[in-house]
Short mmCIF file of C-alpha atoms in Angstrom, two decimals:
data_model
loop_
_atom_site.label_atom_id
_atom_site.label_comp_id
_atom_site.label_asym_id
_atom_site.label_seq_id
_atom_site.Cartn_x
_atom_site.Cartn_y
_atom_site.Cartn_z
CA UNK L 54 0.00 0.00 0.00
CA UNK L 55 1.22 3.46 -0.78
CA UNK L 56 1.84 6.06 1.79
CA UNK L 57 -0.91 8.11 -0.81
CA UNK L 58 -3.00 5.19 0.41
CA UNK L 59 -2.15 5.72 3.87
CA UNK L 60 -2.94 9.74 3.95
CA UNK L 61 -6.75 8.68 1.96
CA UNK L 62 -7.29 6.77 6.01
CA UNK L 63 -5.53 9.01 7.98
CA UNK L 64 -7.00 11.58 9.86
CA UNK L 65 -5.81 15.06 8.73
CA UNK L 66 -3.36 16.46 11.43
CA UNK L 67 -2.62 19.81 12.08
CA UNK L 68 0.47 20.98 9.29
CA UNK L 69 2.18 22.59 12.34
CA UNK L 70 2.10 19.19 14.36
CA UNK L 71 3.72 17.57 11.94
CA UNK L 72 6.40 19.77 10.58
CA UNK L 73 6.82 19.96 14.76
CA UNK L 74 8.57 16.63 14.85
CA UNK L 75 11.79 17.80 13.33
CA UNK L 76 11.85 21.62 14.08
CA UNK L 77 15.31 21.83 15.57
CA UNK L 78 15.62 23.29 18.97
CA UNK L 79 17.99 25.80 18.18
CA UNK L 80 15.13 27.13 15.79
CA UNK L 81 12.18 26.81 18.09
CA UNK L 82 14.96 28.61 20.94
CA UNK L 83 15.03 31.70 18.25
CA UNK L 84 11.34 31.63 17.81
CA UNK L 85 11.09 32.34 21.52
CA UNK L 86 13.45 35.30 21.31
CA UNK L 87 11.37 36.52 18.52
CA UNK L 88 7.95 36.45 19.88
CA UNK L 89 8.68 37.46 23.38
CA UNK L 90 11.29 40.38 23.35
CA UNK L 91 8.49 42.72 22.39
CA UNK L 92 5.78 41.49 24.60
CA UNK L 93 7.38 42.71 27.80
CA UNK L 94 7.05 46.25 26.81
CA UNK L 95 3.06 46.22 26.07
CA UNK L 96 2.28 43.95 28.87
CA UNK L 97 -0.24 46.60 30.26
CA UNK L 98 -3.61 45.69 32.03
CA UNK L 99 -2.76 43.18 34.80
CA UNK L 100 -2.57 39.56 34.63
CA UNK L 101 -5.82 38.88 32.56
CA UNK L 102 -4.80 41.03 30.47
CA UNK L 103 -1.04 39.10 30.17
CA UNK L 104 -2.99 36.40 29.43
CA UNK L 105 -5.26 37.64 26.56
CA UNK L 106 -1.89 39.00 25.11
CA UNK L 107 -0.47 35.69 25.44
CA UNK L 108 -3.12 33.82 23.54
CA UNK L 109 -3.64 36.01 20.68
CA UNK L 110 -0.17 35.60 20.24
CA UNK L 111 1.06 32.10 20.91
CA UNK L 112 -2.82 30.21 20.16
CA UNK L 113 -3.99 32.85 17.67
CA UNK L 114 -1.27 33.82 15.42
CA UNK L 115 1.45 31.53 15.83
CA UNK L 116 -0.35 28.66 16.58
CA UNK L 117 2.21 27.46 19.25
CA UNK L 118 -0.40 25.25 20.79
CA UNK L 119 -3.97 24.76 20.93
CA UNK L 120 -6.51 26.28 22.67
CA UNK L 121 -6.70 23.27 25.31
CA UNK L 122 -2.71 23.20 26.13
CA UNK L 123 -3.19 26.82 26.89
CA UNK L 124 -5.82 27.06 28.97
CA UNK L 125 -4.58 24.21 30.78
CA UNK L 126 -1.26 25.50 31.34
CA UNK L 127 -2.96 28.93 32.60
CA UNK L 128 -5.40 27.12 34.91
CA UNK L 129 -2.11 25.44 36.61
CA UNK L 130 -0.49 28.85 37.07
CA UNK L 131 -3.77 29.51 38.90
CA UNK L 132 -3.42 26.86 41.07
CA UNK L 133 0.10 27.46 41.77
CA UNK L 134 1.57 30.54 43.96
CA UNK L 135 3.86 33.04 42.31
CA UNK L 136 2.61 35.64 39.20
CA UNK L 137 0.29 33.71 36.85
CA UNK L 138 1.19 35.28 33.78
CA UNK L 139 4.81 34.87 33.93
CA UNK L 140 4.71 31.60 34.84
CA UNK L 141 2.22 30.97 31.38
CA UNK L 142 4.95 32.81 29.80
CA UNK L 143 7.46 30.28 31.30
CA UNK L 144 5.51 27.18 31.18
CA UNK L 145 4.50 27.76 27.24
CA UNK L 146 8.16 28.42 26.24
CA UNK L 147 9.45 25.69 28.21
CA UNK L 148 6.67 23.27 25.98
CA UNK L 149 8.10 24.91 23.27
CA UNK L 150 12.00 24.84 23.36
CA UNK L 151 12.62 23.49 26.88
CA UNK L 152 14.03 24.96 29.84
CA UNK L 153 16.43 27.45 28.20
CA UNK L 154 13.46 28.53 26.31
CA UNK L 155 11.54 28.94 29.59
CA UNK L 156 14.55 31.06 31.27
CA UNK L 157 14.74 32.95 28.22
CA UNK L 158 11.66 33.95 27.93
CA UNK L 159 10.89 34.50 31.38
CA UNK L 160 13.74 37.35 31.16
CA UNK L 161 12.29 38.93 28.08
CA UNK L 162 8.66 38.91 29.49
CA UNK L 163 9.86 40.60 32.50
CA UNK L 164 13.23 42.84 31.59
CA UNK L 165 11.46 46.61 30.49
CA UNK L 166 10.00 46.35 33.89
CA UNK L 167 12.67 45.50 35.89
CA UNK L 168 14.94 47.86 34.00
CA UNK L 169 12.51 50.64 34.88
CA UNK L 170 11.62 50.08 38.04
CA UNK L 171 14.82 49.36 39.44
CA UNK L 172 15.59 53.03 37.60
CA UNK L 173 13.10 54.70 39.35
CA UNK L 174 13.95 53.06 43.03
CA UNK L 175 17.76 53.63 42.61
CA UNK L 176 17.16 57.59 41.67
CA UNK L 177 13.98 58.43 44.00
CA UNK L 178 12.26 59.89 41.44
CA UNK L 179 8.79 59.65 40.37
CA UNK L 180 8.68 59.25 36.72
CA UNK L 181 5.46 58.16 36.31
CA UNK L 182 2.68 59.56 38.33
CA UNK L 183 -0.53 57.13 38.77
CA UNK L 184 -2.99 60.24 39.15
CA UNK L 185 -1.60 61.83 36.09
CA UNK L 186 0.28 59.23 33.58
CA UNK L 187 2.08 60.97 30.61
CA UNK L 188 0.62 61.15 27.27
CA UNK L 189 2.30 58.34 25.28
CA UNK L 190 0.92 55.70 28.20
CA UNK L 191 -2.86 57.25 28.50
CA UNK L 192 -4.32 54.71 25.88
CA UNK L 193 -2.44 51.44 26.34
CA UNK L 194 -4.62 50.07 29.11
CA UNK L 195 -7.70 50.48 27.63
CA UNK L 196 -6.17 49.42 24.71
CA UNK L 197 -4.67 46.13 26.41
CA UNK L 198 -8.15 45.25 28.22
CA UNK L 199 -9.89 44.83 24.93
CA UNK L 200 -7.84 41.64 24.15
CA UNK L 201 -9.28 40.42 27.41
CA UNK L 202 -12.75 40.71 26.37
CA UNK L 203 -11.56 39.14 23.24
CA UNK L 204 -10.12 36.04 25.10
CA UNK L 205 -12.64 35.41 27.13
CA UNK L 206 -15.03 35.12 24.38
CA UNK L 207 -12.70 32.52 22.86
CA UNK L 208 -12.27 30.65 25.88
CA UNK L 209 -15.98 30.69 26.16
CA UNK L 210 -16.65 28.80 23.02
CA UNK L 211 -15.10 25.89 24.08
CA UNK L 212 -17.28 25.16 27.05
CA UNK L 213 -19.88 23.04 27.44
CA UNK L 214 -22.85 23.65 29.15
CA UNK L 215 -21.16 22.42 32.89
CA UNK L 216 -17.98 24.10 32.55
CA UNK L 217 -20.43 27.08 31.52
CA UNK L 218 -21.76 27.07 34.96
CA UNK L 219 -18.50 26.41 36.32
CA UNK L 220 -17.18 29.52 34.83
CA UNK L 221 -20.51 31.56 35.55
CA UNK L 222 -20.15 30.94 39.79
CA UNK L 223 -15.97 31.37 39.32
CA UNK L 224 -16.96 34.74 37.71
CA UNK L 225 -19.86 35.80 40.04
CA UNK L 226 -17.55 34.57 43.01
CA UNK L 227 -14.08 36.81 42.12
CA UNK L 228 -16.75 40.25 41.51
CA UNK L 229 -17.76 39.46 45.00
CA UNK L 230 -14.38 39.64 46.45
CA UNK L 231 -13.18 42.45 44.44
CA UNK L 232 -16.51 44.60 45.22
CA UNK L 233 -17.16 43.74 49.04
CA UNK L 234 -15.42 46.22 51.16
CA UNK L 235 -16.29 43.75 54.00
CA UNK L 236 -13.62 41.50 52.31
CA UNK L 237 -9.77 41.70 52.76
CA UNK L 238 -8.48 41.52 49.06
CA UNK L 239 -5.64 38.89 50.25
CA UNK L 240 -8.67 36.58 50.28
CA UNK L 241 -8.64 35.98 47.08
CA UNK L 242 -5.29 33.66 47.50
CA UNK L 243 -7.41 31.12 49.67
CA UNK L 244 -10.44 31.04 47.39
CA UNK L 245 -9.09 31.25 43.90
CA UNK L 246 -7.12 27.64 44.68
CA UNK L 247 -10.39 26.68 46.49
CA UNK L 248 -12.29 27.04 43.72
CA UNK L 249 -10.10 25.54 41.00
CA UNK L 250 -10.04 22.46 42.81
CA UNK L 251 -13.72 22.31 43.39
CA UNK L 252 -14.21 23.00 40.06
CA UNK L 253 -11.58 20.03 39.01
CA UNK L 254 -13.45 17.62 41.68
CA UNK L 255 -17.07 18.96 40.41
CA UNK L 256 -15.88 17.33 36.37
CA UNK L 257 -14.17 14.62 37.78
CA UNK L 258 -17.14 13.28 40.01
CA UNK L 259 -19.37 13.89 37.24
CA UNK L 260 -17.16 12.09 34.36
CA UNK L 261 -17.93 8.74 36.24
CA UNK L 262 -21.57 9.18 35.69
CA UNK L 263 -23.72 6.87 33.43
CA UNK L 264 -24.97 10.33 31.93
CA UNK L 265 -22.23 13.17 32.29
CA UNK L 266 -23.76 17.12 32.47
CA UNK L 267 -20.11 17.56 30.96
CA UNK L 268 -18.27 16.75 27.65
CA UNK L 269 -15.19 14.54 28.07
CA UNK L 270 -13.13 13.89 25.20
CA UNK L 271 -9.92 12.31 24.39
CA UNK L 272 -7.26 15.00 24.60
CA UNK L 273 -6.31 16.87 20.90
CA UNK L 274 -2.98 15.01 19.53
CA UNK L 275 -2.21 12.58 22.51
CA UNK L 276 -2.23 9.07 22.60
CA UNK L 277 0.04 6.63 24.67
CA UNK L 278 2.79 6.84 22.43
CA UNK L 279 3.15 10.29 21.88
CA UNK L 280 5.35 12.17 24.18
CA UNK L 281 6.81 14.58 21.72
CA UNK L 282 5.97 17.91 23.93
CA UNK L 283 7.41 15.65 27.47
CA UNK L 284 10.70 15.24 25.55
CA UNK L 285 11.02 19.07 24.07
CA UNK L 286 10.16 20.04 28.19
CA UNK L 287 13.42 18.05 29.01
CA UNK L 288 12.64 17.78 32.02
CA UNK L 289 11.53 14.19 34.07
CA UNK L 290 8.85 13.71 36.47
CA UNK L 291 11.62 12.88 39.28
CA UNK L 292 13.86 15.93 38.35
CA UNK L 293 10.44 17.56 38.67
CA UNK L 294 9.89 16.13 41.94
CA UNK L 295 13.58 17.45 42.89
CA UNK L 296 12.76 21.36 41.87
CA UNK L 297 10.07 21.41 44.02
CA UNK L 298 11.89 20.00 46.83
CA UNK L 299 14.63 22.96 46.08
CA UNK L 300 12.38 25.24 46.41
CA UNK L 301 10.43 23.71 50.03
CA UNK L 302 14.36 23.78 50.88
CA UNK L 303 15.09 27.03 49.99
CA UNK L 304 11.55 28.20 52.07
CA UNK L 305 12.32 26.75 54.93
CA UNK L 306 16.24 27.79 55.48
CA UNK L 307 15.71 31.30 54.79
CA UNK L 308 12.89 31.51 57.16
CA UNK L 309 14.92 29.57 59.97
CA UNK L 310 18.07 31.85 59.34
CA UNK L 311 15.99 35.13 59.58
CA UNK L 312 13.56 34.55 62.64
CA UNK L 313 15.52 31.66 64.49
CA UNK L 314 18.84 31.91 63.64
CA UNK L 315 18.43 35.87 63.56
CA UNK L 316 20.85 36.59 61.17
CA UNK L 317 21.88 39.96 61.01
CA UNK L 318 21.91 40.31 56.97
CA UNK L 319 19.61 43.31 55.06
CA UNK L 320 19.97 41.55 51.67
CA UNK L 321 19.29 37.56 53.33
CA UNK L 322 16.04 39.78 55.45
CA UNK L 323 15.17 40.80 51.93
CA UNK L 324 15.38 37.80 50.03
CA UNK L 325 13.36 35.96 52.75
CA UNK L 326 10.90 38.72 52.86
CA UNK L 327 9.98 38.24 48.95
CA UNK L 328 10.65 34.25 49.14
CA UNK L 329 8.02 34.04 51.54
CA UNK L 330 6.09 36.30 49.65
CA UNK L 331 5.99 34.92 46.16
CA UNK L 332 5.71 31.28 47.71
CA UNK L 333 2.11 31.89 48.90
CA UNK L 334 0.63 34.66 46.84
CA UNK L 335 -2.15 32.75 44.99
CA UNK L 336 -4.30 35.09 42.61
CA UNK L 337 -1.40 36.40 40.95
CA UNK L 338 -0.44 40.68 40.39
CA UNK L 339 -3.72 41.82 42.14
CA UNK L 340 -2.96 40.33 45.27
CA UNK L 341 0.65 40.80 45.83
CA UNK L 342 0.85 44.73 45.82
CA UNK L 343 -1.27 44.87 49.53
CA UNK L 344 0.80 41.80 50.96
CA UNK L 345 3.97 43.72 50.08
CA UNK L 346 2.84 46.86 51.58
CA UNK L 347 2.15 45.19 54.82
CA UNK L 348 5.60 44.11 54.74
CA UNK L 349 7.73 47.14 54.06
CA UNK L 350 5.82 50.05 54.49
CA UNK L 351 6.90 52.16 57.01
CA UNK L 352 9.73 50.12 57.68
CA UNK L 353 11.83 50.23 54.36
CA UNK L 354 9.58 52.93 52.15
CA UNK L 355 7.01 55.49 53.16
CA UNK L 356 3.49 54.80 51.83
CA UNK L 357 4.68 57.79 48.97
CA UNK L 358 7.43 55.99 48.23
CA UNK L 359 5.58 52.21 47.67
CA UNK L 360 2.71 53.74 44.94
CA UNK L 361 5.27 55.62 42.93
CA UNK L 362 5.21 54.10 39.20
CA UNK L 363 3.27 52.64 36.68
CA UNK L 364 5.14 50.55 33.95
CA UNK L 365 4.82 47.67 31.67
CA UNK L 366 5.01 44.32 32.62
CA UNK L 367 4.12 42.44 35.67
CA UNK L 368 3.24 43.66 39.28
CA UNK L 369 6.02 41.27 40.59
CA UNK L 370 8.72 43.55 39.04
CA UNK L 371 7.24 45.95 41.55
CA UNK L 372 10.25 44.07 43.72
CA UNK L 373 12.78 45.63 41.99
CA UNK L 374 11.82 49.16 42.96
CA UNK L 375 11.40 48.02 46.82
CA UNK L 376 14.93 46.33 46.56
CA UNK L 377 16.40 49.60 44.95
CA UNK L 378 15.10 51.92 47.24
CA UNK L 379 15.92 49.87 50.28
CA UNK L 380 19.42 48.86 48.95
CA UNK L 381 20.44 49.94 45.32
CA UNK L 382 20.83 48.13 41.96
CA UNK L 383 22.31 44.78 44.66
CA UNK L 384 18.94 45.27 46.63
CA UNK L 385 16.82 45.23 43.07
CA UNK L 386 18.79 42.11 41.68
CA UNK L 387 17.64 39.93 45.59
CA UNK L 388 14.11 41.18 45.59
CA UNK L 389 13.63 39.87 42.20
CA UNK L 390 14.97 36.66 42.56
CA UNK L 391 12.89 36.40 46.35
CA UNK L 392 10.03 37.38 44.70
CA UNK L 393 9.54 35.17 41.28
CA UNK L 394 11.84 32.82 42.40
CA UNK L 395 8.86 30.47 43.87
CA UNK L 396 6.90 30.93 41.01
CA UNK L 397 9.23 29.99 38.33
CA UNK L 398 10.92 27.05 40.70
CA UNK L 399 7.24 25.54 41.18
CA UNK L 400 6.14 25.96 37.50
CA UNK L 401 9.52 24.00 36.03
CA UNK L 402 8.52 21.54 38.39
CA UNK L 403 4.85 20.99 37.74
CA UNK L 404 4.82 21.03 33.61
CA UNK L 405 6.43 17.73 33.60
CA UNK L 406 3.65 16.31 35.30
CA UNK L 407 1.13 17.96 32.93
CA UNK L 408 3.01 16.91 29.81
CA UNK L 409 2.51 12.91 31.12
CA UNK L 410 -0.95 13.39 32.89
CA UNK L 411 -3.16 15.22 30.84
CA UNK L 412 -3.89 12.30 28.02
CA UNK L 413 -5.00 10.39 31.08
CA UNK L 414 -8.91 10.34 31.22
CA UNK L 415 -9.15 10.89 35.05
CA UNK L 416 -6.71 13.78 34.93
CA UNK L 417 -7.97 15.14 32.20
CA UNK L 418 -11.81 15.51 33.16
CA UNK L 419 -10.54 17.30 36.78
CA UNK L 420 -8.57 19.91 34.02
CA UNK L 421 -11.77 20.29 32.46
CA UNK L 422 -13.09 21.63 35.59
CA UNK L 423 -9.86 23.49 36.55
CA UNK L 424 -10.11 25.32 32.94
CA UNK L 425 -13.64 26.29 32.93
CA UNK L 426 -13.11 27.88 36.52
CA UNK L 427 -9.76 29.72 34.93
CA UNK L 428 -12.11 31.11 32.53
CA UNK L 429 -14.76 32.69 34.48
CA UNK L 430 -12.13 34.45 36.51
CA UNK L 431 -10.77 35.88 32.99
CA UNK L 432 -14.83 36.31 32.38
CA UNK L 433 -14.35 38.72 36.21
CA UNK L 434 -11.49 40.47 35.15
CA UNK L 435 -13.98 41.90 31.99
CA UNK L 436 -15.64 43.84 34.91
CA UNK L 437 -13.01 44.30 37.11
CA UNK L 438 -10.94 45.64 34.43
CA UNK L 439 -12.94 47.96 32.45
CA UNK L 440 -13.99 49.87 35.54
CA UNK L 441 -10.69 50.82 36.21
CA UNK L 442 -8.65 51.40 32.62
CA UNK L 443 -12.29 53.18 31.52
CA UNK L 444 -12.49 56.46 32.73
CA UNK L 445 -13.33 58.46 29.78
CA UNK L 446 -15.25 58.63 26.81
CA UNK L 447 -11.39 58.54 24.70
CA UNK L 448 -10.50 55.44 26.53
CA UNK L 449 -13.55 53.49 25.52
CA UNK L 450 -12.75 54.86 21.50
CA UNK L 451 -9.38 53.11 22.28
CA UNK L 452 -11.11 50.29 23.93
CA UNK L 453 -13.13 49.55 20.74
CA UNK L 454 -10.30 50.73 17.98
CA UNK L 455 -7.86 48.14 19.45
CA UNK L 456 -10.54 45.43 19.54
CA UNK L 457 -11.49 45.68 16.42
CA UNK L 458 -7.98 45.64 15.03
CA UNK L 459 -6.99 42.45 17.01
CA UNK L 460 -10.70 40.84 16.53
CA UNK L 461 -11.70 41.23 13.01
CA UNK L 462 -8.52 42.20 11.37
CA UNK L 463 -6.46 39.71 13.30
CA UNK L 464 -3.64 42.39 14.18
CA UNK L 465 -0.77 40.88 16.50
CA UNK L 466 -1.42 42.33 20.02
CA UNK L 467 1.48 43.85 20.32
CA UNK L 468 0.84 46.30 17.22
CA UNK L 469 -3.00 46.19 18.15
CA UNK L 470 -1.97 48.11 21.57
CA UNK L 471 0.29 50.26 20.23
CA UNK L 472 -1.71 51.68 17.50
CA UNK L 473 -4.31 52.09 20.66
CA UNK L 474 -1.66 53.81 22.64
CA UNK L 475 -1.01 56.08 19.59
CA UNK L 476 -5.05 56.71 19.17
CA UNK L 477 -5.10 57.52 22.93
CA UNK L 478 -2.41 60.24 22.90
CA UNK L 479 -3.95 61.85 19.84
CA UNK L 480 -7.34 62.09 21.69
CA UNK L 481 -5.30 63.04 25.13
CA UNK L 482 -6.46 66.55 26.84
CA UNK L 483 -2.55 68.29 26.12
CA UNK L 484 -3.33 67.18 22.28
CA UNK L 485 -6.50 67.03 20.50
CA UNK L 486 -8.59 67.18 23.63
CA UNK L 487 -11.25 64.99 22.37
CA UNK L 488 -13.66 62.37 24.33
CA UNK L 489 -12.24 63.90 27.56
CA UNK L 490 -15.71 63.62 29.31
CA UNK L 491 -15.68 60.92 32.47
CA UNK L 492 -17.58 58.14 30.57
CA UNK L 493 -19.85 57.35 34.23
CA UNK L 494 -20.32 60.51 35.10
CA UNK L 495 -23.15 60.85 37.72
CA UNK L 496 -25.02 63.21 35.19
CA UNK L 497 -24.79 59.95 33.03
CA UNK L 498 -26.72 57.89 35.84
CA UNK L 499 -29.52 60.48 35.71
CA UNK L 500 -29.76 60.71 31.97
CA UNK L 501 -30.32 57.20 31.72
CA UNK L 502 -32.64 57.12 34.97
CA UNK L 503 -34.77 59.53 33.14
CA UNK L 504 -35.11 57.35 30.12
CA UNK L 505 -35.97 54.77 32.31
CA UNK L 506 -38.69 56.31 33.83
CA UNK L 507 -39.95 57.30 30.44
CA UNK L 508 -39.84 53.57 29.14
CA UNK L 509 -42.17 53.20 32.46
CA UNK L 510 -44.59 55.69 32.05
CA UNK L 511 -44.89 55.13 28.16
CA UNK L 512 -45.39 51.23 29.22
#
């Protein structure tokens, strides 16, 4: 029989997958230079927002993975402490060209922040004031958050009518916390993990019933002899079980050196400050900011001092400025590690045990739990979000120019926020002054209170 034969009864596979097989690594190693050196410097928006950016660029354009790896990988990051978006960044290049793809990335992702930050701490100097950002940065959140509306309707699509429901109480659940002034925002590190796993047990449980609510099927492009993405990780399952162990180590000395041995060391208090830190901040950038301020605030920066800035890039690089105020470029460099270090330790460690457990079906059905969870926090971060990068009339023009352009005209996110960014400075008030009306004005609330009352009375 002729391979022409063969191809007439062989499913059609992805032409990516198979030209996959003998991409060299030094080639899929420059492909992760490529697509994330520019990513750290429009990585506006928060972690949702990191991840929208993420999958319209790995899932979307380059077509790294599909839509199932991703949102599994994200859903561990969510389960995992440390900055959720950075370790997706890590955990998707480390699938891709191994651990020196996951290193290298993970310094690209993060480097414009850190660079600026540690700038800013080192000199004292407020470059960027949060009240009143400069021109050129006005529209790039607005302009970011769009591509987290966008990926949440993507993620969306793939659920079935459980992990629907799933994702509607995840969503409902993470408004609550962020709109309850009777609730300490550090809560959301106990029930974010507390809800991924009852969303993972919730599929699970319901995959052994005679009639599933839920849709389980047999993972896209894995079978029992196919471990091509577990050998490009390069990485084993007991090496695995070794990283974490380095980091429980690491934990527990630098605890016992500080407050029992009572080692007299600034940059060793540091490090264990932001080791301690990073290993239980669950809930990623949103959470970490108020556990750090706890911490160092009055003792190493007045309260002036911690809110100065607002760059690119992840709230963890937020470490770096701490470190530099508190002890120059030395003190930057040790708060950086302290703080990501946990993160990035825990992640190497757990994709190895993703790569070889999610083509099994009882693994697999908890992760379709876990995901749909994932997705109804992205689904919260919608509201969260456009409350706070929507303040006027311009941003929402921005909001809807860069949507469009990444939506229906399939721009790259990183040009897609840019051109938003340039929109948004056009419109700014020093500039062309337009759509500078506050877009929820109260006066709003009464206009459309009035109409209201009209529908009413016409009714």
């Amino acid at each position: 029989e002729t391979p022409a034969a063969e191809d007439d009864h062989t499913p059609a596979k992805a032409t990516t997958a198979l030209e996959e097989e003998d991409t060299p690594w030094l080639t899929r190693l420059h492909e992760v230079l490529v697509t994330f050196w520019p990513l750290g410097f429009v990585a506006f928006g928060g972690p949702q927002a990191h991840v929208a950016i993420l999958r319209d660029h790995l899932v979307v354009q380059r077509d790294w993975m599909d839509e199932e790896a991703f949102t599994e990988l994200f859903a561990i990051g969510q389960g995992l402490p440390g900055p959720t978006s950075t370790q997706l960044v890590v955990s998707t290049a480390l699938a891709r060209a191994g651990p020196v793809g996951g290193l290298l990335a993970f310094f690209l992702w993060n480097l414009p922040g850190l660079i600026v930050l540690t700038t800013c701490g080192v000199l004292i100097k407020e470059f960027i004031n949060p009240d009143d950002p400069p021109f050129y940065l006005i529209g790039l959140p607005p302009a970011a958050i769009s591509l987290v509306f966008k990926a949440f309707y993507g993620f969306g699509l793939k659920l079935d009518q459980l992990g629907i429901a799933l994702a509607t109480f995840s969503c409902i659940i993470a408004i609550l916390l962020n709109g309850d002034d009777n609730i300490e925002p550090t809560a959301t590190q106990y029930v974010f993990p507390i809800m991924l796993l009852c969303g993972g047990l919730v599929t699970y449980f319901d995959s052994k019933r005679e009639n599933p609510w839920g849709t389980y099927k047999t993972p896209k492009g894995w079978d029992k002899e196919d471990d091509k993405t577990f050998k490009r990780i390069g990485i084993s399952v007991p090496v695995g079980i070794f990283i974490w162990i380095v980091w429980a180590v690491v934990l527990v000395a630098s605890i016992v050196l500080v407050d029992v041995g009572d080692v007299d060391n600034e940059y060793l208090q540091l490090f264990e400050k932001m080791y301690r830190i990073g290993s239980i901040i669950f809930g990623g950038g949103q959470v970490v900011l108020p556990l750090l301020e706890a911490e160092v605030v009055p003792h190493w920066l007045s309260e002036d001092q911690f809110y100065q800035g607002l760059v690119p890039g992840p709230l963890f690089n937020f470490s770096s400025y701490i470190g530099a105020v508190f002890k120059g470029i030395p003190g930057a460099l040790v708060a950086y590690v302290g703080l990501f270090g946990p993160g990035v330790i825990l992640i190497f460690g757990m994709v190895p045990f993703w790569a070889k457990l999610r083509h099994v079906a009882w693994f697999k059905a908890a992760l379709n739990g876990v995901n749909a969870t994932a997705i109804g926090l992205v689904g919260a971060a919608c509201v969260i979000l456009w409350e706070s990068a929507i303040n006027t009339t311009a941003d929402a023009m921005v909001f809807v120019f860069a949507g469009s352009l990444a939506c229906f005209f399939k721009i790259q996110a990183p040009i897609a926020i840019f051109a938003g960014g340039v929109l948004g400075a056009i419109l700014f008030k020093d500039a062309a002054s337009l759509g500078q009306v506050e877009y929820c004005e109260q006066a709003g609330y009464e206009k459309i209170l009035d109409a209201a009352r009209m529908l009413v009375w016409f009714a």
